[in-house]
mmCIF file of C-alpha atoms in Angstrom:
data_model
loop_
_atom_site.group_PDB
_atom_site.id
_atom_site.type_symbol
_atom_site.label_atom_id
_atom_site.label_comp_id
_atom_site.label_asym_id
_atom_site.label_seq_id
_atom_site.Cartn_x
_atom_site.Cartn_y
_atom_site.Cartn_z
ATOM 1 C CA UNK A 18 -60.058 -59.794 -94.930
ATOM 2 C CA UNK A 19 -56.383 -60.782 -95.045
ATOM 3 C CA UNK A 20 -54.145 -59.473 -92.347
ATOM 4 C CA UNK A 21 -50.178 -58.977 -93.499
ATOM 5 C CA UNK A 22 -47.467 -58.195 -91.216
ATOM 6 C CA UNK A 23 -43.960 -57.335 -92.585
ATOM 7 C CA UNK A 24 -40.406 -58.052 -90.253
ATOM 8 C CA UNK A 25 -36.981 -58.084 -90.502
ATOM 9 C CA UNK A 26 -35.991 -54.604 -91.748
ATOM 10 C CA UNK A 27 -33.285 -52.967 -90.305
ATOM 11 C CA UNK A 28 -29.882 -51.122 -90.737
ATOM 12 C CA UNK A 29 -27.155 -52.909 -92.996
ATOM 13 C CA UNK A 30 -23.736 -51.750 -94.627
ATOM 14 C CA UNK A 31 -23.552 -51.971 -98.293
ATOM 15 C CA UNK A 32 -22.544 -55.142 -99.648
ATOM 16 C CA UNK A 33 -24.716 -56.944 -96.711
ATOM 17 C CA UNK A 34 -27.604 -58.867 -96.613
ATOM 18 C CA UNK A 35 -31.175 -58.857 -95.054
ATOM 19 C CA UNK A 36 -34.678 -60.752 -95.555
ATOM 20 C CA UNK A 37 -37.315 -59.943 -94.753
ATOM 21 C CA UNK A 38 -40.483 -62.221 -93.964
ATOM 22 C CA UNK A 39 -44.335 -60.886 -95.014
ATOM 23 C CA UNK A 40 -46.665 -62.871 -93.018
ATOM 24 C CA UNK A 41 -50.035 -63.374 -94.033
ATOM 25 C CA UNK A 42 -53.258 -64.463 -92.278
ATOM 26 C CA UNK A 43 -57.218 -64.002 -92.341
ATOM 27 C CA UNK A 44 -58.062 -66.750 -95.575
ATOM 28 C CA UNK A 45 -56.574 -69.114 -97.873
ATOM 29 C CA UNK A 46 -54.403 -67.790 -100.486
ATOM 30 C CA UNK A 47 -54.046 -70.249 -103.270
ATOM 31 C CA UNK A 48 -55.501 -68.249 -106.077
ATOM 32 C CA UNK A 49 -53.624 -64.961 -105.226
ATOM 33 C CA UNK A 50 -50.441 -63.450 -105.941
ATOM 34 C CA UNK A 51 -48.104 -61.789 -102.992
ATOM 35 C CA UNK A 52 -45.576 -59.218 -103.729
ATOM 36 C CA UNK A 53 -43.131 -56.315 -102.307
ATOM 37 C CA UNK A 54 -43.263 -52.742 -103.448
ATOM 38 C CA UNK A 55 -41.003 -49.863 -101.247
ATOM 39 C CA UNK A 56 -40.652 -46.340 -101.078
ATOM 40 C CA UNK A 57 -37.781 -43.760 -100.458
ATOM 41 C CA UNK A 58 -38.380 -40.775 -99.215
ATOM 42 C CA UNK A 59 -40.033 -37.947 -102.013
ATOM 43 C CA UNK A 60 -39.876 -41.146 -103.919
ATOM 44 C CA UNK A 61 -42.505 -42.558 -106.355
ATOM 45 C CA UNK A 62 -43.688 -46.366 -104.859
ATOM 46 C CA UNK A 63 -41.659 -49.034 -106.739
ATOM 47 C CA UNK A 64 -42.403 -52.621 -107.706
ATOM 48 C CA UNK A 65 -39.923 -54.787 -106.200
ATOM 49 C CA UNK A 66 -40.795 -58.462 -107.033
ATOM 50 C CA UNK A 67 -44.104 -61.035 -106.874
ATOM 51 C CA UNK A 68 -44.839 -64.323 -106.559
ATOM 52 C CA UNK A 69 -47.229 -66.709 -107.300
ATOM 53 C CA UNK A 70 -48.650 -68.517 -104.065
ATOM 54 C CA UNK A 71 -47.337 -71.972 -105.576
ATOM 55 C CA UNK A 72 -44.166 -70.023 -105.781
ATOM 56 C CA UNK A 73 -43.444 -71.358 -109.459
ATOM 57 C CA UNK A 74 -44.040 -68.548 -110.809
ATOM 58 C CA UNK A 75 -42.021 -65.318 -109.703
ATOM 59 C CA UNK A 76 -41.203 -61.280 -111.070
ATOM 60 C CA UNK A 77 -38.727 -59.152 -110.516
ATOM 61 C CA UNK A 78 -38.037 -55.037 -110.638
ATOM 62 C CA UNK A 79 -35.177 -54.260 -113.065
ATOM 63 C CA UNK A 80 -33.279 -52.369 -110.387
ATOM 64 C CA UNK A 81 -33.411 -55.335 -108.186
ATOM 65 C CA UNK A 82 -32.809 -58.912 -110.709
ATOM 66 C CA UNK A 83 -29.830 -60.784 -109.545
ATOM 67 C CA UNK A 84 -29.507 -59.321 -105.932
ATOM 68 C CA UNK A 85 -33.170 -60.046 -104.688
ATOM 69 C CA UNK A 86 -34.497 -63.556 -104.536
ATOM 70 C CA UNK A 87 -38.264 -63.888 -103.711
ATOM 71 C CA UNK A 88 -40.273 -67.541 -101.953
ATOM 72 C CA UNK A 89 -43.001 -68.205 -100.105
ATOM 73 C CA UNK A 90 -43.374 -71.041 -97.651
ATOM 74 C CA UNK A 91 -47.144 -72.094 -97.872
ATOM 75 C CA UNK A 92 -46.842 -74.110 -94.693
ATOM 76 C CA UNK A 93 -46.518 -70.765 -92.915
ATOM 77 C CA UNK A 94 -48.325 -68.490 -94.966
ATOM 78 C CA UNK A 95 -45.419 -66.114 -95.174
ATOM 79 C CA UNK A 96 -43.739 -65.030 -98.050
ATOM 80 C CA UNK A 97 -39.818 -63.753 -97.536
ATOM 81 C CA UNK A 98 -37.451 -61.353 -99.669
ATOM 82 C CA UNK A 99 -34.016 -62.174 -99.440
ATOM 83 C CA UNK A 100 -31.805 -58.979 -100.153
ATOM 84 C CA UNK A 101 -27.835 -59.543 -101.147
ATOM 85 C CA UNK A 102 -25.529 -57.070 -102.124
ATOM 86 C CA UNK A 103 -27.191 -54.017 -100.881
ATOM 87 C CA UNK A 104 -26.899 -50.472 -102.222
ATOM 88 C CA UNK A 105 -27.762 -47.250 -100.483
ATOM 89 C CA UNK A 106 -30.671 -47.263 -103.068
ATOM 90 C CA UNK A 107 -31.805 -49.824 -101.828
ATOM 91 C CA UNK A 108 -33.168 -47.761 -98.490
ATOM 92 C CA UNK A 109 -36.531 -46.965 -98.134
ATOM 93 C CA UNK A 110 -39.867 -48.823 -96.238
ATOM 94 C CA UNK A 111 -40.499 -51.619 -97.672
ATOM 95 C CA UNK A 112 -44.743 -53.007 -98.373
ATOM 96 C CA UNK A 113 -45.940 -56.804 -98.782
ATOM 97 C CA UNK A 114 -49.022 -57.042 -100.616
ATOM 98 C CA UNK A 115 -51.407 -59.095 -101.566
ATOM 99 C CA UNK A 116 -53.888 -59.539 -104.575
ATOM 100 C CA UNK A 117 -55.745 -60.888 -107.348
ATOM 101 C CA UNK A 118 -52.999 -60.839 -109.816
ATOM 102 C CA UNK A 119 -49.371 -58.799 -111.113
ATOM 103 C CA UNK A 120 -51.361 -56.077 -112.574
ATOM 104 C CA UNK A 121 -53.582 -55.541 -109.678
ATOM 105 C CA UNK A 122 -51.255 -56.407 -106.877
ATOM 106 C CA UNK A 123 -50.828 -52.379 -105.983
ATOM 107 C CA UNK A 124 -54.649 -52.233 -105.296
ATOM 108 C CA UNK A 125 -54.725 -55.143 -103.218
ATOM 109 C CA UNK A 126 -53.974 -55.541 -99.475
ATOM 110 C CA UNK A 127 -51.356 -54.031 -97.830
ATOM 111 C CA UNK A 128 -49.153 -54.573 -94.430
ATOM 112 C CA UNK A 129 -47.949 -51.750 -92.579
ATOM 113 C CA UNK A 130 -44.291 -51.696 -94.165
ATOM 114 C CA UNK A 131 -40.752 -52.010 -92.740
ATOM 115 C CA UNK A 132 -37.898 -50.345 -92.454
ATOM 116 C CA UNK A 133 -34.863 -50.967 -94.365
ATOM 117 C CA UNK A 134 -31.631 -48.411 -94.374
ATOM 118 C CA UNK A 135 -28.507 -48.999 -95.857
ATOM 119 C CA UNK A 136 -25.502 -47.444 -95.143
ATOM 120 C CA UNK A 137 -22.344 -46.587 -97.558
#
């Protein structure tokens, strides 16, 4: 059973920056993709971006390309999301997860989500 653990949200202006860091133990992960998904408040859970655990191989959410840049340092089993250029739309909690592959990442493991409000 894999075990993630999500840091680093917190409040930002617009225009800032934030990343946050997905940390992953319980087994190896080589065959397995990682990913973030968040959720706003009476807000439908939205794909954010994936990677591959090689990290060659990475997806994005339309409403984030360009801003959001995802990597994953296998060394430390922890995958990060660096956030530039913020919006207020950006707020909500934010989920790493963990699974088999893109189209079955949302049914795969799941860390207890973090916090991430931006203000305008």
């Amino acid at each position: 059973q894999v075990q993630l653990v999500e840091s680093g949200g917190g409040l930002v202006q617009a225009g800032g920056s934030l990343r946050l860091s997905c940390a992953a133990s319980g087994r190896t992960f080589s065959a397995y993709v990682m990913g973030w998904f968040r959720q706003a408040p009476g807000k439908e859970r939205e794909f954010v971006a994936a990677i591959n655990w090689s990290g060659g191989v990475t997806f994005y959410g339309d409403s984030v390309k360009g801003r959001f840049t995802i990597s994953i340092d296998n060394s430390k089993n922890t995958m990060y999301l660096q956030m530039n250029s913020l919006k207020s739309e950006d707020t909500a909690v934010y989920y790493c997860a963990e699974g088999r592959n893109l189209a079955t990442l949302h049914l795969g493991s799941w860390g207890q989500g973090t916090q991430v409000t931006v203000s305008s």
